[in-house]
XYZ file of C-alpha atoms in Angstrom:
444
model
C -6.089 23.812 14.448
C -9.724 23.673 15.586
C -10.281 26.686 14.123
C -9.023 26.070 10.868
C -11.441 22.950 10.790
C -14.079 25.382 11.946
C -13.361 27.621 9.173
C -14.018 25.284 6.706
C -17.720 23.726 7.903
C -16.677 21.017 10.658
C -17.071 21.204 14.405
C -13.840 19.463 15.689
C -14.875 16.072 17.485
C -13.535 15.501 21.121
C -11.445 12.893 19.753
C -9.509 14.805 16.910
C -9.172 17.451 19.338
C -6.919 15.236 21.481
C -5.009 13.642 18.778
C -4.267 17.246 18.019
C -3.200 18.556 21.377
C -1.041 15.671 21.698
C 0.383 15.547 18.296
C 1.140 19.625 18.029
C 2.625 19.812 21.471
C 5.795 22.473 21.456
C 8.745 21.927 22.852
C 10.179 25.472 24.991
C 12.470 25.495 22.138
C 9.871 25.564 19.260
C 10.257 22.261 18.299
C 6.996 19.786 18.164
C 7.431 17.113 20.995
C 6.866 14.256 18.541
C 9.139 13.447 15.620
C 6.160 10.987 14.484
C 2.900 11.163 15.616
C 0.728 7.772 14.296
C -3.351 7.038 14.683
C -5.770 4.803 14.076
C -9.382 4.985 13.762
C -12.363 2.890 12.488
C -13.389 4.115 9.446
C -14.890 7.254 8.532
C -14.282 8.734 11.646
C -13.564 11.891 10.299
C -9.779 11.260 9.527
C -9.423 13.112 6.362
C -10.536 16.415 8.127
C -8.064 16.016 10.694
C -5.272 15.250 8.739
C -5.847 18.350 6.294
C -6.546 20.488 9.563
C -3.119 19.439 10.589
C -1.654 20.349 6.720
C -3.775 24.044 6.570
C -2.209 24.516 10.677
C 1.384 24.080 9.234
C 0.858 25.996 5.853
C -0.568 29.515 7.071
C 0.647 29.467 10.672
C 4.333 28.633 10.156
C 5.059 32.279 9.944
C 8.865 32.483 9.747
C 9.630 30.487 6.441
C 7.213 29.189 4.211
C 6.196 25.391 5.039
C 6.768 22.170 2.847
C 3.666 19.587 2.707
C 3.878 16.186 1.396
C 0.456 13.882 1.136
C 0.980 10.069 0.382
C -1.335 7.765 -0.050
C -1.323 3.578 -1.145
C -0.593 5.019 -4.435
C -0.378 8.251 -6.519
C -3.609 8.176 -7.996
C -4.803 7.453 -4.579
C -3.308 10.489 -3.148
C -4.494 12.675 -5.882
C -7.874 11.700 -6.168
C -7.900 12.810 -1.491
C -5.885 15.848 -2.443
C -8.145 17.281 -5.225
C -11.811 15.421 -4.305
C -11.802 15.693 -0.612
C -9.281 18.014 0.532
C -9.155 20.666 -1.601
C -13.324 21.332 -1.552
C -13.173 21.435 1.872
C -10.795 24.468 1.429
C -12.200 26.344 -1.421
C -15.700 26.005 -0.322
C -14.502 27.533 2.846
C -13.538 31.325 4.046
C -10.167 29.828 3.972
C -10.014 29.909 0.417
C -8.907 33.461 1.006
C -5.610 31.906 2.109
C -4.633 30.081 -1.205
C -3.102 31.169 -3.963
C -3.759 28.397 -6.159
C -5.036 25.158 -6.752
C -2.851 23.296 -9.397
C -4.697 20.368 -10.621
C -2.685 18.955 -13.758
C -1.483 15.483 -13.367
C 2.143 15.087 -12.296
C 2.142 18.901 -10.962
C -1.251 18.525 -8.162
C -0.671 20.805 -5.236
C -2.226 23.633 -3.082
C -0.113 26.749 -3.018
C -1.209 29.096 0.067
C -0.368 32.843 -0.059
C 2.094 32.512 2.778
C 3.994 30.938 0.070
C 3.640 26.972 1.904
C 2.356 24.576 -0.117
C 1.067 21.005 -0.066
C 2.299 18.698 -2.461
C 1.628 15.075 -3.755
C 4.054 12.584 -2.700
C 5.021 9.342 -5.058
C 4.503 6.139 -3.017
C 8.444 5.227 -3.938
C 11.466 5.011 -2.235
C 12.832 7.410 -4.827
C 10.256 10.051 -4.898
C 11.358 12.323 -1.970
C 14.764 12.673 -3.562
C 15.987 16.256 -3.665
C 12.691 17.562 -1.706
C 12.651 18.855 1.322
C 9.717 18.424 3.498
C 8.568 20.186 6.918
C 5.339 17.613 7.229
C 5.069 14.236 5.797
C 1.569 12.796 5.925
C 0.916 8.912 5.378
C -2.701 7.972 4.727
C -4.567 4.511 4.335
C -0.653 2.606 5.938
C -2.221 -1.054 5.962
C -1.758 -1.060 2.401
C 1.663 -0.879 2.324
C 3.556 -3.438 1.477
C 7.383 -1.860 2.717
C 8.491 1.255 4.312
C 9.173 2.820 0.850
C 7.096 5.951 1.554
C 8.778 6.367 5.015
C 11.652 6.051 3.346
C 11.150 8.169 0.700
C 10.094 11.051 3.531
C 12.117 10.637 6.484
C 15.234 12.074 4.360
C 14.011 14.962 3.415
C 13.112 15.888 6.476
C 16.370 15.426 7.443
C 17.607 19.347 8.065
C 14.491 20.651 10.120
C 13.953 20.721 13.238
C 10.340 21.192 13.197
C 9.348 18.703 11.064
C 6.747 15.748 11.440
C 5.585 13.095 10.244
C 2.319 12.050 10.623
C 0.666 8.553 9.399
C -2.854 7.348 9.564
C -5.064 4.407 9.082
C -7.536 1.595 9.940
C -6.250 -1.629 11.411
C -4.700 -4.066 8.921
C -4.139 -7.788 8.225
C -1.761 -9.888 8.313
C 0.061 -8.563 4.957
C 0.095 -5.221 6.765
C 3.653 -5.698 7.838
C 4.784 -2.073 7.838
C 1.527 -0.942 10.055
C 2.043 -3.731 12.136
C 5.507 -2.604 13.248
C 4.171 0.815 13.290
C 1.470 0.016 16.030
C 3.808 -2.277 18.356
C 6.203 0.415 18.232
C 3.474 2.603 19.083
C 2.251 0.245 21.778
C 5.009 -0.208 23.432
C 5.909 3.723 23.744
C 2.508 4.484 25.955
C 3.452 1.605 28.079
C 7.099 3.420 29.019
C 5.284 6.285 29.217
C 7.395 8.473 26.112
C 6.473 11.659 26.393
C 9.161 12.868 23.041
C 9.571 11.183 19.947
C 6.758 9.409 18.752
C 3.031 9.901 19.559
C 0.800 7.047 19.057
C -2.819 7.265 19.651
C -5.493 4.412 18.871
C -9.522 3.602 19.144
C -9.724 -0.147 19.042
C -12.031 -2.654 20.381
C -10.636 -5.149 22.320
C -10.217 -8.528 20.726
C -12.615 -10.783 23.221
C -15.387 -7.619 22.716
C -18.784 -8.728 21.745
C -19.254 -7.130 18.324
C -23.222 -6.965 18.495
C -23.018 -4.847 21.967
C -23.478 -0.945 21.178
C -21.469 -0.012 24.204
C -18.389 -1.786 22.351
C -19.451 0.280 19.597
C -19.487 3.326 21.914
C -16.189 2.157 23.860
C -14.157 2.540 19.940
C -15.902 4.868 17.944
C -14.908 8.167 18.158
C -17.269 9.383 15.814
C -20.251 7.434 16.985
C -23.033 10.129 18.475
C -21.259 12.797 16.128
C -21.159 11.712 12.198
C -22.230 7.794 13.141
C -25.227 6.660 14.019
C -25.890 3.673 16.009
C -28.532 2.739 13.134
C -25.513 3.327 10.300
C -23.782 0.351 12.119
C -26.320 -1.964 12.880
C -26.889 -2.200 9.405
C -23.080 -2.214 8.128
C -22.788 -5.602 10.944
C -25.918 -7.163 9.194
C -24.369 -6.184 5.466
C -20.637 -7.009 5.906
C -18.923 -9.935 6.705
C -17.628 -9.798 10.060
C -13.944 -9.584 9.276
C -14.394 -6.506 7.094
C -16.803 -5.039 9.771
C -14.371 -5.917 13.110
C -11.628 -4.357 10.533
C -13.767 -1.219 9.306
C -15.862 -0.441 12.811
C -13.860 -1.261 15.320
C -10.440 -0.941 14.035
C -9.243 -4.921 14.857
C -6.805 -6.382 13.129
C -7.733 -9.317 10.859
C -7.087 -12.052 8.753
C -8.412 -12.496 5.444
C -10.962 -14.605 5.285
C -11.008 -15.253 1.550
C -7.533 -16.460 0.671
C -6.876 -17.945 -2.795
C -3.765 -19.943 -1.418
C -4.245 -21.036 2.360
C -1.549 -19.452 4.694
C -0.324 -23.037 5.878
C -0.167 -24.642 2.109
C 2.357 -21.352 1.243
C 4.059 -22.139 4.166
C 4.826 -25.632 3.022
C 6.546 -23.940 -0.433
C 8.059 -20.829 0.738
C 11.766 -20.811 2.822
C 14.437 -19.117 3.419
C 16.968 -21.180 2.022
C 16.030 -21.525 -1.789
C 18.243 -20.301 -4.507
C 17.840 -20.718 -7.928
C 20.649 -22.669 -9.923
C 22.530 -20.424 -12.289
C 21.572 -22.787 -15.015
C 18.565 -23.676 -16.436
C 16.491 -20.782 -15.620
C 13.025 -19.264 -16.973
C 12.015 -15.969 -16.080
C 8.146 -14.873 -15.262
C 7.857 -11.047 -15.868
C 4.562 -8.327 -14.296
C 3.766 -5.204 -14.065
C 1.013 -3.598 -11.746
C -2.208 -2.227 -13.227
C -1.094 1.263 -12.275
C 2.510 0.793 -13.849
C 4.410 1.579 -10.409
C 6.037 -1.819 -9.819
C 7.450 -4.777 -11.842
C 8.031 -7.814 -10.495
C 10.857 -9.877 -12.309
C 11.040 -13.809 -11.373
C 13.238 -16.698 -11.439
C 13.079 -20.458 -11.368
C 15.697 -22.912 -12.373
C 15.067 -26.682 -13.736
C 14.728 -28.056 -10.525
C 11.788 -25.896 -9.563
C 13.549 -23.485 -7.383
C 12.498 -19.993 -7.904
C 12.955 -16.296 -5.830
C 11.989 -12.927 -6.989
C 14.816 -11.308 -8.137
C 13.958 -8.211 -8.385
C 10.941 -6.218 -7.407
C 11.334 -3.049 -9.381
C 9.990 0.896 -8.961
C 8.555 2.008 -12.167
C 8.857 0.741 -15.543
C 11.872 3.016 -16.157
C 14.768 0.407 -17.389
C 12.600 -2.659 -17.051
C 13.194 -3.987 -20.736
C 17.000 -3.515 -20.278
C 17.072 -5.571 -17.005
C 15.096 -8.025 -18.259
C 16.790 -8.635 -21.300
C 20.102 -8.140 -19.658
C 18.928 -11.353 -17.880
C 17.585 -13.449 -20.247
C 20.767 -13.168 -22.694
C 23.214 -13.373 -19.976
C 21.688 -16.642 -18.806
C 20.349 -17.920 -22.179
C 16.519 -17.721 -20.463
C 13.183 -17.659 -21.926
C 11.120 -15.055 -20.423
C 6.804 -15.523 -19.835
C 4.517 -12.796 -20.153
C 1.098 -12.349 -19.515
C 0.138 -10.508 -23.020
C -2.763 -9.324 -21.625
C -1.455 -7.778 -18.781
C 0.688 -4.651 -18.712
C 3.979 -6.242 -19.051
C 2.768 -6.770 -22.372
C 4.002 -3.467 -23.174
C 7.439 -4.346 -23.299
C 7.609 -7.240 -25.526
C 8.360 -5.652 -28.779
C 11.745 -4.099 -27.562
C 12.781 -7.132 -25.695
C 11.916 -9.187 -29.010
C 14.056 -6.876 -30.986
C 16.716 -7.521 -28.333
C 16.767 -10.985 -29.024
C 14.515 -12.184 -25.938
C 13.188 -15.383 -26.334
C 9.819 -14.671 -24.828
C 6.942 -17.132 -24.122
C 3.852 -15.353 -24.651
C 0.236 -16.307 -22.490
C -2.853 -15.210 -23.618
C -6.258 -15.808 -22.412
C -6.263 -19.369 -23.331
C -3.119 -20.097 -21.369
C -3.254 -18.004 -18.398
C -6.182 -20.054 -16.456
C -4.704 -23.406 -17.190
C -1.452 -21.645 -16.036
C -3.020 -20.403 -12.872
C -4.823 -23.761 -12.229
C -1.330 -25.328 -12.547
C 0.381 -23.076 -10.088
C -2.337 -23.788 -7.790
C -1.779 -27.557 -7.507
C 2.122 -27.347 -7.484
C 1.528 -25.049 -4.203
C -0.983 -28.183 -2.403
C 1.453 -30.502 -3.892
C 4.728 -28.807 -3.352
C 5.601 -29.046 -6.397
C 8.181 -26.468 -6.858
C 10.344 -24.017 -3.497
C 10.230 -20.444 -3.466
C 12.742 -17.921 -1.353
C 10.225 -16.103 1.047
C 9.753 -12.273 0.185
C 7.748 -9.964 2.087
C 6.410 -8.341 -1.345
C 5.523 -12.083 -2.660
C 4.415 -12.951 0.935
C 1.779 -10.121 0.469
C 0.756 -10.253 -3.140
C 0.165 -13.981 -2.009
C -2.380 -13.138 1.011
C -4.331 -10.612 -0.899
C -4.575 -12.363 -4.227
C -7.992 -13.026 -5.397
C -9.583 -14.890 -8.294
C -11.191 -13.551 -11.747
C -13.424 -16.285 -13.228
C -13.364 -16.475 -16.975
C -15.945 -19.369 -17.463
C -15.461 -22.231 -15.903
C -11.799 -21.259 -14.984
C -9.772 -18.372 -12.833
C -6.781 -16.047 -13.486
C -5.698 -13.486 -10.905
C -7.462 -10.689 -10.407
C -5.190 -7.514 -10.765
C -7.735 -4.791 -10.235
C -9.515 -6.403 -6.842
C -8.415 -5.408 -3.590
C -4.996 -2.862 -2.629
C -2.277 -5.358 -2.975
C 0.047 -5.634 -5.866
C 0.179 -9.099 -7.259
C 2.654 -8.725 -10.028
C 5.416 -11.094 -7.787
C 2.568 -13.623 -7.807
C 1.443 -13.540 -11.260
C 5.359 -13.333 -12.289
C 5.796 -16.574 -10.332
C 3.165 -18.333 -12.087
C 4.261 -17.219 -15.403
C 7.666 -18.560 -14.590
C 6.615 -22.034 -12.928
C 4.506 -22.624 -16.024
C 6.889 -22.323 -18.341
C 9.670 -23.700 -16.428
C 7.359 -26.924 -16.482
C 6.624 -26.541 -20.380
C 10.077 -26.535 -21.003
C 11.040 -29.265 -19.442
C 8.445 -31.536 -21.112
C 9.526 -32.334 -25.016
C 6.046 -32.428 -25.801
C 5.303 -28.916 -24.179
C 3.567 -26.862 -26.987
C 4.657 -23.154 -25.460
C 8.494 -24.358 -25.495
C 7.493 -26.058 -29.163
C 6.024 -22.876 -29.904
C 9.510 -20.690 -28.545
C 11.473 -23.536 -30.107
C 10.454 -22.621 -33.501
């Protein structure tokens, strides 16, 4: 593997060296020691190169079948724009160019073919995508974005009949909605301490929590590419620029808590249980999309002010029939933010009889505002969701004047449950006053 990263420009550092001799250990049988292998570095140490060094190793020297690479990252677009602006340069401004065959760069059809016919391939970031594949290395980059194990899950499976395969994930430390990384690194954790020498290979360069964060030698004790592609002069300034969350998350690979929380962690708390269920009467459904079109979020909230997130959806595929299905079988009005990508499917669910409650730019801050004080007045239960949980902590605000909406484009997490809920609440509310003017509005 060195040598491949040699090949294309890079002198290996000491510390992707060992992740590698670790990692690529062979069984006497020819099978890698580790199922999984899992790392995770400050950033810009110099994990791109090792990850592709680990894809090139498996597509030329796999010599007795032709190998099958999947790349992931927190979405599609995400993984394409790694694969075709940082990988694949790295390759074809290399002698190892000689080795590929091609470099498909349409959308929907991005891979590297090699000659030995291997290939590495763009994986989806659903549960759905792997379906039908099968896949000798599954790579995982940037994991503290994700929300779920939906790209383990959609890579584990087709991995299922060989032997040889891996799976490899890498990342920076997370926060607190980094559930799936979490897990991930205690899992990790605890296999060092018993001393596992098969199965999973976990390797990590973190400062220790109590460290002093101004002292270069705890810069030099996590750092694996300090003295090589870091400078001690590149941090100083990053810990006078950055706030010191994002710099103990970025440079020394801590896990944090977000210091800029819309809603405060104890005030969602005080709304969100385990035990709430929606009446089967009486019920207005909130409806989002993400910017990106991968996910809807679909909402409910009854009379009483009891909502849960119904259903947390893959694509846009059959949206407009499941949410009409709903909203006809239980008589429902359904909100949507016509500004926001949901907006898309309103004409089909109007011709499907949908009574829908449309917000524009007028409504949505007043409708935000009023979300806002329901959740510091508990005004209204929710049934706790990991996905809602998460669009929750990494919501931020977009001022428009004197007044805020969510902001859908800042930040990696997906608020469409949270903007969904909001749409619902405030038009559960409006419905239930006669004077409301968007149920006079739907009325008519």
């Amino acid at each position: 593997v060195p040598d491949h990263l040699r090949t294309m420009g890079k002198e290996p550092m000491p510390w992707q060296q060992m992740v590698w001799d670790v990692g690529l250990e062979i069984l006497p049988d020819g099978r890698p020691a580790y199922r999984e292998v899992w790392f995770t570095t400050p950033r810009q140490s110099g994990k791109t190169e090792e990850l592709l060094s680990v894809e090139v190793h498996r597509s030329v020297m796999w010599h007795h079948q032709p190998q099958r690479t999947f790349y992931s990252a927190q979405t599609g677009q995400d993984a394409r724009k790694k694969l075709l602006e940082d990988q694949a340069p790295l390759i074809e401004n290399s002698p190892l160019k000689a080795a590929v065959k091609r470099i498909y760069t349409a959308a929907g059809a991005e891979a590297i073919i090699f000659k030995t016919g291997s290939r590495i391939d763009i994986m989806a970031s659903g549960e759905a995508a792997g379906h039908g594949k099968t896949t000798d290395l599954g790579v995982l980059d940037e994991v503290f974005a994700d929300q779920d194990d939906r790209r383990e899950q959609a890579t584990k499976p087709s991995m299922a009949t060989r032997p040889e395969a891996q799976l490899w994930g890498a990342s920076t430390a997370g926060h607190e909605g980094s559930t799936y990384l979490k897990r991930k690194v205690d899992n990790g954790r605890a296999a060092v301490t018993d001393g596992l020498d098969t199965g999973v290979a976990y390797v990590e360069f973190s400062a220790p929590d109590d460290a002093d964060i101004e002292d270069p030698a705890t810069w030099w004790g996590c750092m694996p590419a300090l003295g090589y592609t870091i400078s001690e002069d590149v941090v100083r300034d990053a810990l006078q620029s950055m706030s010191e969350t994002e710099f103990r998350r970025s440079f020394l690979n801590q896990w944090t808590v977000a210091e800029s929380r819309v809603i405060p962690t104890a005030l969602w708390n005080n709304v969100s249980r385990t035990n709430v269920t929606p009446a089967e009467k009486g019920l207005t459904f909130g409806v989002d999309v993400d910017p990106q079109r991968l996910h809807a979020s679909i909402v409910a909230i009854d009379n009483e002010h009891r909502a849960e997130l119904v259903e947390y959806r893959e694509g846009m595929g059959g949206l407009a029939d499941r949410v009409a299905e709903l909203s006809n079988k239980w008589v429902a009005p359904v909100a949507v933010d016509m500004r926001g990508p949901a907006a898309s499917i309103v004409p089909d669910l109007e011709l499907r009889g949908v009574h829908i409650v449309k917000y524009g730019s007028t409504e949505m801050p007043t409708a935000c505002a009023r979300f806002y004080d329901a959740v510091a007045d508990q005004g209204f239960s929710v049934r706790s969701h990991p996905v809602l949980d998460l669009a929750v902590a990494g919501a931020q605000k977009r001022m428009v004047l004197d007044q805020w909406t969510w902001a859908r484009r800042d930040g990696n997490v997906d608020i469409s449950a949270l903007v969904a809920l909001t749409l619902a609440y405030d038009c559960s509310v409006n419905v239930t006053r006669e004077s409301g003017t968007l149920w006079a509005a739907w009325g008519e």
